Amino acid sequence: MRKDTHPDYHIIKVKMTNGDIVEMKSTWGSEGDQIALDIDPSAHPAWTGGNTKLMDTGGRVSKFKNKYAGLGF
């Protein structure tokens, strides 16, 4: 890698929503800084793959499905 091109990669502390503290490498902050998460990655559907139900607000999902029904979506 070229010098002074990439951000510093160091160890930070990540405070989970249940209070556990995990050390991870990151480009965020400085060495030893702590960040607190608002969303628990062990339970959130974005990371667990659960609860994939679509929220149809204003009929947008239905409109999309009707518009592109012939394409196999």
PDB file of N, CA, C and O in Angstrom:
ATOM      1  N   MET A   1       0.836  -1.187   0.000  1.00  0.00           N
ATOM      2  CA  MET A   1       0.000   0.000   0.000  1.00  0.00           C
ATOM      3  C   MET A   1       0.880   1.249   0.000  1.00  0.00           C
ATOM      4  O   MET A   1       1.942   1.254   0.600  1.00  0.00           O
ATOM      5  N   ARG A   2       0.390   2.283  -0.649  1.00  0.00           N
ATOM      6  CA  ARG A   2       1.087   3.556  -0.612  1.00  0.00           C
ATOM      7  C   ARG A   2       0.903   4.215   0.741  1.00  0.00           C
ATOM      8  O   ARG A   2      -0.152   4.092   1.356  1.00  0.00           O
ATOM      9  N   LYS A   3       1.896   4.914   1.172  1.00  0.00           N
ATOM     10  CA  LYS A   3       1.795   5.627   2.447  1.00  0.00           C
ATOM     11  C   LYS A   3       0.853   6.820   2.306  1.00  0.00           C
ATOM     12  O   LYS A   3       0.784   7.439   1.245  1.00  0.00           O
ATOM     13  N   ASP A   4       0.135   7.123   3.369  1.00  0.00           N
ATOM     14  CA  ASP A   4      -0.772   8.276   3.465  1.00  0.00           C
ATOM     15  C   ASP A   4      -1.932   8.251   2.465  1.00  0.00           C
ATOM     16  O   ASP A   4      -2.537   9.266   2.210  1.00  0.00           O
ATOM     17  N   THR A   5      -2.240   7.084   1.894  1.00  0.00           N
ATOM     18  CA  THR A   5      -3.371   6.970   0.982  1.00  0.00           C
ATOM     19  C   THR A   5      -4.576   6.363   1.687  1.00  0.00           C
ATOM     20  O   THR A   5      -5.702   6.793   1.486  1.00  0.00           O
ATOM     21  N   HIS A   6      -4.334   5.372   2.523  1.00  0.00           N
ATOM     22  CA  HIS A   6      -5.405   4.645   3.190  1.00  0.00           C
ATOM     23  C   HIS A   6      -5.551   5.101   4.638  1.00  0.00           C
ATOM     24  O   HIS A   6      -4.581   5.502   5.275  1.00  0.00           O
ATOM     25  N   PRO A   7      -6.781   5.024   5.177  1.00  0.00           N
ATOM     26  CA  PRO A   7      -6.979   5.414   6.578  1.00  0.00           C
ATOM     27  C   PRO A   7      -6.293   4.432   7.535  1.00  0.00           C
ATOM     28  O   PRO A   7      -6.015   3.288   7.188  1.00  0.00           O
ATOM     29  N   ASP A   8      -6.033   4.898   8.735  1.00  0.00           N
ATOM     30  CA  ASP A   8      -5.406   4.085   9.774  1.00  0.00           C
ATOM     31  C   ASP A   8      -6.356   2.963  10.191  1.00  0.00           C
ATOM     32  O   ASP A   8      -7.535   3.195  10.443  1.00  0.00           O
ATOM     33  N   TYR A   9      -5.857   1.747  10.254  1.00  0.00           N
ATOM     34  CA  TYR A   9      -6.638   0.558  10.623  1.00  0.00           C
ATOM     35  C   TYR A   9      -6.159   0.121  11.993  1.00  0.00           C
ATOM     36  O   TYR A   9      -5.012  -0.272  12.154  1.00  0.00           O
ATOM     37  N   HIS A  10      -7.017   0.214  13.007  1.00  0.00           N
ATOM     38  CA  HIS A  10      -6.605  -0.006  14.389  1.00  0.00           C
ATOM     39  C   HIS A  10      -7.707  -0.733  15.170  1.00  0.00           C
ATOM     40  O   HIS A  10      -8.791  -0.966  14.654  1.00  0.00           O
ATOM     41  N   ILE A  11      -7.424  -1.046  16.417  1.00  0.00           N
ATOM     42  CA  ILE A  11      -8.380  -1.763  17.270  1.00  0.00           C
ATOM     43  C   ILE A  11      -9.218  -0.757  18.059  1.00  0.00           C
ATOM     44  O   ILE A  11      -8.686   0.166  18.676  1.00  0.00           O
ATOM     45  N   ILE A  12     -10.562  -0.944  17.996  1.00  0.00           N
ATOM     46  CA  ILE A  12     -11.485  -0.146  18.798  1.00  0.00           C
ATOM     47  C   ILE A  12     -12.338  -1.095  19.627  1.00  0.00           C
ATOM     48  O   ILE A  12     -12.338  -2.302  19.408  1.00  0.00           O
ATOM     49  N   LYS A  13     -13.066  -0.539  20.588  1.00  0.00           N
ATOM     50  CA  LYS A  13     -13.988  -1.325  21.403  1.00  0.00           C
ATOM     51  C   LYS A  13     -15.407  -1.008  20.954  1.00  0.00           C
ATOM     52  O   LYS A  13     -15.774   0.150  20.799  1.00  0.00           O
ATOM     53  N   VAL A  14     -16.208  -2.065  20.742  1.00  0.00           N
ATOM     54  CA  VAL A  14     -17.600  -1.920  20.323  1.00  0.00           C
ATOM     55  C   VAL A  14     -18.479  -2.402  21.460  1.00  0.00           C
ATOM     56  O   VAL A  14     -18.410  -3.559  21.867  1.00  0.00           O
ATOM     57  N   LYS A  15     -19.315  -1.493  21.992  1.00  0.00           N
ATOM     58  CA  LYS A  15     -20.228  -1.846  23.081  1.00  0.00           C
ATOM     59  C   LYS A  15     -21.556  -2.270  22.467  1.00  0.00           C
ATOM     60  O   LYS A  15     -22.241  -1.479  21.832  1.00  0.00           O
ATOM     61  N   MET A  16     -21.907  -3.544  22.662  1.00  0.00           N
ATOM     62  CA  MET A  16     -23.151  -4.088  22.135  1.00  0.00           C
ATOM     63  C   MET A  16     -24.331  -3.569  22.957  1.00  0.00           C
ATOM     64  O   MET A  16     -24.155  -3.006  24.032  1.00  0.00           O
ATOM     65  N   THR A  17     -25.551  -3.798  22.472  1.00  0.00           N
ATOM     66  CA  THR A  17     -26.733  -3.304  23.173  1.00  0.00           C
ATOM     67  C   THR A  17     -26.962  -4.001  24.504  1.00  0.00           C
ATOM     68  O   THR A  17     -27.592  -3.448  25.391  1.00  0.00           O
ATOM     69  N   ASN A  18     -26.413  -5.220  24.668  1.00  0.00           N
ATOM     70  CA  ASN A  18     -26.585  -5.931  25.935  1.00  0.00           C
ATOM     71  C   ASN A  18     -25.479  -5.597  26.943  1.00  0.00           C
ATOM     72  O   ASN A  18     -25.441  -6.150  28.027  1.00  0.00           O
ATOM     73  N   GLY A  19     -24.540  -4.713  26.580  1.00  0.00           N
ATOM     74  CA  GLY A  19     -23.485  -4.289  27.493  1.00  0.00           C
ATOM     75  C   GLY A  19     -22.146  -4.965  27.259  1.00  0.00           C
ATOM     76  O   GLY A  19     -21.141  -4.522  27.813  1.00  0.00           O
ATOM     77  N   ASP A  20     -22.113  -6.030  26.464  1.00  0.00           N
ATOM     78  CA  ASP A  20     -20.846  -6.688  26.149  1.00  0.00           C
ATOM     79  C   ASP A  20     -19.959  -5.744  25.347  1.00  0.00           C
ATOM     80  O   ASP A  20     -20.442  -4.963  24.531  1.00  0.00           O
ATOM     81  N   ILE A  21     -18.658  -5.839  25.573  1.00  0.00           N
ATOM     82  CA  ILE A  21     -17.695  -5.037  24.826  1.00  0.00           C
ATOM     83  C   ILE A  21     -16.802  -5.977  24.030  1.00  0.00           C
ATOM     84  O   ILE A  21     -16.220  -6.906  24.571  1.00  0.00           O
ATOM     85  N   VAL A  22     -16.726  -5.726  22.719  1.00  0.00           N
ATOM     86  CA  VAL A  22     -15.966  -6.559  21.802  1.00  0.00           C
ATOM     87  C   VAL A  22     -14.891  -5.692  21.151  1.00  0.00           C
ATOM     88  O   VAL A  22     -15.156  -4.545  20.785  1.00  0.00           O
ATOM     89  N   GLU A  23     -13.685  -6.228  21.017  1.00  0.00           N
ATOM     90  CA  GLU A  23     -12.631  -5.503  20.326  1.00  0.00           C
ATOM     91  C   GLU A  23     -12.628  -5.899  18.862  1.00  0.00           C
ATOM     92  O   GLU A  23     -12.688  -7.082  18.525  1.00  0.00           O
ATOM     93  N   MET A  24     -12.584  -4.896  17.981  1.00  0.00           N
ATOM     94  CA  MET A  24     -12.588  -5.126  16.538  1.00  0.00           C
ATOM     95  C   MET A  24     -11.613  -4.164  15.880  1.00  0.00           C
ATOM     96  O   MET A  24     -11.300  -3.124  16.431  1.00  0.00           O
ATOM     97  N   LYS A  25     -11.181  -4.536  14.676  1.00  0.00           N
ATOM     98  CA  LYS A  25     -10.357  -3.622  13.894  1.00  0.00           C
ATOM     99  C   LYS A  25     -11.278  -2.749  13.059  1.00  0.00           C
ATOM    100  O   LYS A  25     -12.286  -3.209  12.533  1.00  0.00           O
ATOM    101  N   SER A  26     -10.928  -1.464  12.947  1.00  0.00           N
ATOM    102  CA  SER A  26     -11.771  -0.521  12.230  1.00  0.00           C
ATOM    103  C   SER A  26     -10.953   0.681  11.786  1.00  0.00           C
ATOM    104  O   SER A  26      -9.854   0.923  12.275  1.00  0.00           O
ATOM    105  N   THR A  27     -11.526   1.457  10.880  1.00  0.00           N
ATOM    106  CA  THR A  27     -10.940   2.734  10.498  1.00  0.00           C
ATOM    107  C   THR A  27     -11.635   3.878  11.238  1.00  0.00           C
ATOM    108  O   THR A  27     -11.264   5.026  11.092  1.00  0.00           O
ATOM    109  N   TRP A  28     -12.668   3.563  12.021  1.00  0.00           N
ATOM    110  CA  TRP A  28     -13.416   4.567  12.772  1.00  0.00           C
ATOM    111  C   TRP A  28     -12.616   5.029  13.983  1.00  0.00           C
ATOM    112  O   TRP A  28     -11.997   4.225  14.686  1.00  0.00           O
ATOM    113  N   GLY A  29     -12.622   6.295  14.269  1.00  0.00           N
ATOM    114  CA  GLY A  29     -12.016   6.829  15.478  1.00  0.00           C
ATOM    115  C   GLY A  29     -10.513   6.630  15.549  1.00  0.00           C
ATOM    116  O   GLY A  29      -9.828   6.597  14.540  1.00  0.00           O
ATOM    117  N   SER A  30     -10.037   6.505  16.795  1.00  0.00           N
ATOM    118  CA  SER A  30      -8.612   6.304  17.056  1.00  0.00           C
ATOM    119  C   SER A  30      -8.417   5.017  17.838  1.00  0.00           C
ATOM    120  O   SER A  30      -9.370   4.434  18.342  1.00  0.00           O
ATOM    121  N   GLU A  31      -7.182   4.601  17.970  1.00  0.00           N
ATOM    122  CA  GLU A  31      -6.841   3.389  18.728  1.00  0.00           C
ATOM    123  C   GLU A  31      -7.434   3.477  20.130  1.00  0.00           C
ATOM    124  O   GLU A  31      -7.242   4.455  20.841  1.00  0.00           O
ATOM    125  N   GLY A  32      -8.219   2.442  20.514  1.00  0.00           N
ATOM    126  CA  GLY A  32      -8.779   2.366  21.857  1.00  0.00           C
ATOM    127  C   GLY A  32     -10.111   3.067  22.048  1.00  0.00           C
ATOM    128  O   GLY A  32     -10.701   2.973  23.120  1.00  0.00           O
ATOM    129  N   ASP A  33     -10.615   3.799  21.056  1.00  0.00           N
ATOM    130  CA  ASP A  33     -11.916   4.464  21.179  1.00  0.00           C
ATOM    131  C   ASP A  33     -13.023   3.426  21.319  1.00  0.00           C
ATOM    132  O   ASP A  33     -12.862   2.268  20.947  1.00  0.00           O
ATOM    133  N   GLN A  34     -14.162   3.864  21.875  1.00  0.00           N
ATOM    134  CA  GLN A  34     -15.304   2.967  22.049  1.00  0.00           C
ATOM    135  C   GLN A  34     -16.515   3.534  21.330  1.00  0.00           C
ATOM    136  O   GLN A  34     -16.797   4.720  21.421  1.00  0.00           O
ATOM    137  N   ILE A  35     -17.230   2.664  20.626  1.00  0.00           N
ATOM    138  CA  ILE A  35     -18.469   3.038  19.939  1.00  0.00           C
ATOM    139  C   ILE A  35     -19.591   2.180  20.515  1.00  0.00           C
ATOM    140  O   ILE A  35     -19.391   1.003  20.804  1.00  0.00           O
ATOM    141  N   ALA A  36     -20.760   2.776  20.721  1.00  0.00           N
ATOM    142  CA  ALA A  36     -21.908   2.042  21.247  1.00  0.00           C
ATOM    143  C   ALA A  36     -22.910   1.823  20.121  1.00  0.00           C
ATOM    144  O   ALA A  36     -23.246   2.754  19.385  1.00  0.00           O
ATOM    145  N   LEU A  37     -23.374   0.588  19.957  1.00  0.00           N
ATOM    146  CA  LEU A  37     -24.335   0.256  18.910  1.00  0.00           C
ATOM    147  C   LEU A  37     -25.753   0.536  19.380  1.00  0.00           C
ATOM    148  O   LEU A  37     -26.095   0.317  20.535  1.00  0.00           O
ATOM    149  N   ASP A  38     -26.587   1.034  18.459  1.00  0.00           N
ATOM    150  CA  ASP A  38     -28.003   1.253  18.740  1.00  0.00           C
ATOM    151  C   ASP A  38     -28.830   0.033  18.383  1.00  0.00           C
ATOM    152  O   ASP A  38     -29.909  -0.171  18.909  1.00  0.00           O
ATOM    153  N   ILE A  39     -28.320  -0.778  17.440  1.00  0.00           N
ATOM    154  CA  ILE A  39     -29.037  -1.955  16.954  1.00  0.00           C
ATOM    155  C   ILE A  39     -28.170  -3.176  17.210  1.00  0.00           C
ATOM    156  O   ILE A  39     -26.984  -3.180  16.897  1.00  0.00           O
ATOM    157  N   ASP A  40     -28.760  -4.226  17.787  1.00  0.00           N
ATOM    158  CA  ASP A  40     -28.015  -5.440  18.108  1.00  0.00           C
ATOM    159  C   ASP A  40     -27.889  -6.324  16.871  1.00  0.00           C
ATOM    160  O   ASP A  40     -28.890  -6.837  16.369  1.00  0.00           O
ATOM    161  N   PRO A  41     -26.661  -6.522  16.342  1.00  0.00           N
ATOM    162  CA  PRO A  41     -26.508  -7.340  15.146  1.00  0.00           C
ATOM    163  C   PRO A  41     -26.827  -8.812  15.354  1.00  0.00           C
ATOM    164  O   PRO A  41     -27.074  -9.526  14.394  1.00  0.00           O
ATOM    165  N   SER A  42     -26.856  -9.295  16.602  1.00  0.00           N
ATOM    166  CA  SER A  42     -27.176 -10.702  16.835  1.00  0.00           C
ATOM    167  C   SER A  42     -28.685 -10.950  16.767  1.00  0.00           C
ATOM    168  O   SER A  42     -29.119 -12.091  16.677  1.00  0.00           O
ATOM    169  N   ALA A  43     -29.498  -9.893  16.794  1.00  0.00           N
ATOM    170  CA  ALA A  43     -30.946 -10.070  16.778  1.00  0.00           C
ATOM    171  C   ALA A  43     -31.641  -9.331  15.630  1.00  0.00           C
ATOM    172  O   ALA A  43     -32.788  -9.597  15.349  1.00  0.00           O
ATOM    173  N   HIS A  44     -30.965  -8.406  14.970  1.00  0.00           N
ATOM    174  CA  HIS A  44     -31.593  -7.608  13.928  1.00  0.00           C
ATOM    175  C   HIS A  44     -31.768  -8.425  12.643  1.00  0.00           C
ATOM    176  O   HIS A  44     -30.864  -9.138  12.231  1.00  0.00           O
ATOM    177  N   PRO A  45     -32.931  -8.338  11.991  1.00  0.00           N
ATOM    178  CA  PRO A  45     -33.201  -9.139  10.795  1.00  0.00           C
ATOM    179  C   PRO A  45     -32.232  -8.891   9.632  1.00  0.00           C
ATOM    180  O   PRO A  45     -32.036  -9.749   8.796  1.00  0.00           O
ATOM    181  N   ALA A  46     -31.628  -7.716   9.575  1.00  0.00           N
ATOM    182  CA  ALA A  46     -30.691  -7.435   8.487  1.00  0.00           C
ATOM    183  C   ALA A  46     -29.476  -8.355   8.543  1.00  0.00           C
ATOM    184  O   ALA A  46     -28.903  -8.688   7.516  1.00  0.00           O
ATOM    185  N   TRP A  47     -29.078  -8.784   9.743  1.00  0.00           N
ATOM    186  CA  TRP A  47     -27.923  -9.657   9.892  1.00  0.00           C
ATOM    187  C   TRP A  47     -28.308 -11.117  10.106  1.00  0.00           C
ATOM    188  O   TRP A  47     -27.534 -12.007   9.815  1.00  0.00           O
ATOM    189  N   THR A  48     -29.506 -11.382  10.615  1.00  0.00           N
ATOM    190  CA  THR A  48     -29.900 -12.758  10.889  1.00  0.00           C
ATOM    191  C   THR A  48     -30.656 -13.386   9.734  1.00  0.00           C
ATOM    192  O   THR A  48     -30.796 -14.599   9.675  1.00  0.00           O
ATOM    193  N   GLY A  49     -31.187 -12.559   8.815  1.00  0.00           N
ATOM    194  CA  GLY A  49     -31.927 -13.083   7.675  1.00  0.00           C
ATOM    195  C   GLY A  49     -33.386 -13.378   7.982  1.00  0.00           C
ATOM    196  O   GLY A  49     -34.124 -13.837   7.137  1.00  0.00           O
ATOM    197  N   GLY A  50     -33.823 -13.109   9.185  1.00  0.00           N
ATOM    198  CA  GLY A  50     -35.207 -13.364   9.558  1.00  0.00           C
ATOM    199  C   GLY A  50     -36.113 -12.200   9.223  1.00  0.00           C
ATOM    200  O   GLY A  50     -35.670 -11.111   8.881  1.00  0.00           O
ATOM    201  N   ASN A  51     -37.394 -12.426   9.330  1.00  0.00           N
ATOM    202  CA  ASN A  51     -38.416 -11.403   9.146  1.00  0.00           C
ATOM    203  C   ASN A  51     -38.247 -10.663   7.814  1.00  0.00           C
ATOM    204  O   ASN A  51     -38.029  -9.463   7.777  1.00  0.00           O
ATOM    205  N   THR A  52     -38.367 -11.377   6.722  1.00  0.00           N
ATOM    206  CA  THR A  52     -38.192 -10.781   5.405  1.00  0.00           C
ATOM    207  C   THR A  52     -39.502 -10.275   4.813  1.00  0.00           C
ATOM    208  O   THR A  52     -39.606 -10.096   3.614  1.00  0.00           O
ATOM    209  N   LYS A  53     -40.490 -10.048   5.645  1.00  0.00           N
ATOM    210  CA  LYS A  53     -41.786  -9.563   5.198  1.00  0.00           C
ATOM    211  C   LYS A  53     -41.650  -8.123   4.688  1.00  0.00           C
ATOM    212  O   LYS A  53     -41.040  -7.278   5.328  1.00  0.00           O
ATOM    213  N   LEU A  54     -42.218  -7.847   3.513  1.00  0.00           N
ATOM    214  CA  LEU A  54     -42.162  -6.510   2.945  1.00  0.00           C
ATOM    215  C   LEU A  54     -43.248  -5.636   3.548  1.00  0.00           C
ATOM    216  O   LEU A  54     -44.385  -6.057   3.710  1.00  0.00           O
ATOM    217  N   MET A  55     -42.888  -4.410   3.854  1.00  0.00           N
ATOM    218  CA  MET A  55     -43.864  -3.446   4.340  1.00  0.00           C
ATOM    219  C   MET A  55     -44.354  -2.652   3.140  1.00  0.00           C
ATOM    220  O   MET A  55     -43.581  -1.967   2.482  1.00  0.00           O
ATOM    221  N   ASP A  56     -45.628  -2.776   2.808  1.00  0.00           N
ATOM    222  CA  ASP A  56     -46.190  -2.094   1.651  1.00  0.00           C
ATOM    223  C   ASP A  56     -46.864  -0.813   2.103  1.00  0.00           C
ATOM    224  O   ASP A  56     -48.035  -0.806   2.469  1.00  0.00           O
ATOM    225  N   THR A  57     -46.116   0.284   2.066  1.00  0.00           N
ATOM    226  CA  THR A  57     -46.687   1.566   2.458  1.00  0.00           C
ATOM    227  C   THR A  57     -47.114   2.304   1.205  1.00  0.00           C
ATOM    228  O   THR A  57     -46.329   2.570   0.319  1.00  0.00           O
ATOM    229  N   GLY A  58     -48.365   2.603   1.116  1.00  0.00           N
ATOM    230  CA  GLY A  58     -48.902   3.337  -0.018  1.00  0.00           C
ATOM    231  C   GLY A  58     -49.048   2.503  -1.273  1.00  0.00           C
ATOM    232  O   GLY A  58     -49.207   3.054  -2.358  1.00  0.00           O
ATOM    233  N   GLY A  59     -48.983   1.179  -1.182  1.00  0.00           N
ATOM    234  CA  GLY A  59     -49.167   0.322  -2.337  1.00  0.00           C
ATOM    235  C   GLY A  59     -47.993   0.291  -3.294  1.00  0.00           C
ATOM    236  O   GLY A  59     -48.125  -0.149  -4.431  1.00  0.00           O
ATOM    237  N   ARG A  60     -46.818   0.762  -2.872  1.00  0.00           N
ATOM    238  CA  ARG A  60     -45.667   0.831  -3.778  1.00  0.00           C
ATOM    239  C   ARG A  60     -45.163  -0.547  -4.178  1.00  0.00           C
ATOM    240  O   ARG A  60     -44.783  -0.759  -5.331  1.00  0.00           O
ATOM    241  N   VAL A  61     -45.158  -1.493  -3.241  1.00  0.00           N
ATOM    242  CA  VAL A  61     -44.699  -2.845  -3.572  1.00  0.00           C
ATOM    243  C   VAL A  61     -45.673  -3.496  -4.546  1.00  0.00           C
ATOM    244  O   VAL A  61     -45.266  -4.108  -5.533  1.00  0.00           O
ATOM    245  N   SER A  62     -46.957  -3.338  -4.300  1.00  0.00           N
ATOM    246  CA  SER A  62     -47.977  -3.897  -5.207  1.00  0.00           C
ATOM    247  C   SER A  62     -47.872  -3.274  -6.590  1.00  0.00           C
ATOM    248  O   SER A  62     -47.975  -3.966  -7.601  1.00  0.00           O
ATOM    249  N   LYS A  63     -47.654  -1.964  -6.651  1.00  0.00           N
ATOM    250  CA  LYS A  63     -47.515  -1.278  -7.928  1.00  0.00           C
ATOM    251  C   LYS A  63     -46.301  -1.798  -8.689  1.00  0.00           C
ATOM    252  O   LYS A  63     -46.368  -2.037  -9.894  1.00  0.00           O
ATOM    253  N   PHE A  64     -45.181  -2.012  -7.985  1.00  0.00           N
ATOM    254  CA  PHE A  64     -43.967  -2.538  -8.595  1.00  0.00           C
ATOM    255  C   PHE A  64     -44.200  -3.951  -9.132  1.00  0.00           C
ATOM    256  O   PHE A  64     -43.824  -4.263 -10.259  1.00  0.00           O
ATOM    257  N   LYS A  65     -44.832  -4.799  -8.310  1.00  0.00           N
ATOM    258  CA  LYS A  65     -45.093  -6.180  -8.734  1.00  0.00           C
ATOM    259  C   LYS A  65     -46.002  -6.227  -9.948  1.00  0.00           C
ATOM    260  O   LYS A  65     -45.792  -7.031 -10.865  1.00  0.00           O
ATOM    261  N   ASN A  66     -47.014  -5.369  -9.996  1.00  0.00           N
ATOM    262  CA  ASN A  66     -47.918  -5.336 -11.149  1.00  0.00           C
ATOM    263  C   ASN A  66     -47.201  -4.833 -12.394  1.00  0.00           C
ATOM    264  O   ASN A  66     -47.414  -5.356 -13.493  1.00  0.00           O
ATOM    265  N   LYS A  67     -46.354  -3.838 -12.241  1.00  0.00           N
ATOM    266  CA  LYS A  67     -45.657  -3.239 -13.373  1.00  0.00           C
ATOM    267  C   LYS A  67     -44.683  -4.218 -14.017  1.00  0.00           C
ATOM    268  O   LYS A  67     -44.536  -4.285 -15.232  1.00  0.00           O
ATOM    269  N   TYR A  68     -43.987  -5.017 -13.171  1.00  0.00           N
ATOM    270  CA  TYR A  68     -42.956  -5.921 -13.657  1.00  0.00           C
ATOM    271  C   TYR A  68     -43.351  -7.395 -13.501  1.00  0.00           C
ATOM    272  O   TYR A  68     -42.485  -8.251 -13.385  1.00  0.00           O
ATOM    273  N   ALA A  69     -44.644  -7.687 -13.542  1.00  0.00           N
ATOM    274  CA  ALA A  69     -45.120  -9.055 -13.331  1.00  0.00           C
ATOM    275  C   ALA A  69     -44.609 -10.031 -14.377  1.00  0.00           C
ATOM    276  O   ALA A  69     -44.318 -11.186 -14.078  1.00  0.00           O
ATOM    277  N   GLY A  70     -44.446  -9.611 -15.609  1.00  0.00           N
ATOM    278  CA  GLY A  70     -44.021 -10.503 -16.680  1.00  0.00           C
ATOM    279  C   GLY A  70     -42.537 -10.844 -16.668  1.00  0.00           C
ATOM    280  O   GLY A  70     -42.082 -11.708 -17.406  1.00  0.00           O
ATOM    281  N   LEU A  71     -41.745 -10.191 -15.823  1.00  0.00           N
ATOM    282  CA  LEU A  71     -40.304 -10.415 -15.799  1.00  0.00           C
ATOM    283  C   LEU A  71     -39.880 -11.479 -14.792  1.00  0.00           C
ATOM    284  O   LEU A  71     -38.698 -11.771 -14.685  1.00  0.00           O
ATOM    285  N   GLY A  72     -40.794 -12.035 -14.047  1.00  0.00           N
ATOM    286  CA  GLY A  72     -40.489 -13.133 -13.131  1.00  0.00           C
ATOM    287  C   GLY A  72     -40.051 -12.703 -11.745  1.00  0.00           C
ATOM    288  O   GLY A  72     -39.379 -13.444 -11.047  1.00  0.00           O
ATOM    289  N   PHE A  73     -40.407 -11.516 -11.329  1.00  0.00           N
ATOM    290  CA  PHE A  73     -40.059 -11.068  -9.969  1.00  0.00           C
ATOM    291  C   PHE A  73     -40.989 -11.691  -8.958  1.00  0.00           C
ATOM    292  O   PHE A  73     -42.136 -11.777  -9.114  1.00  0.00           O
TER     293      PHE A  73
END
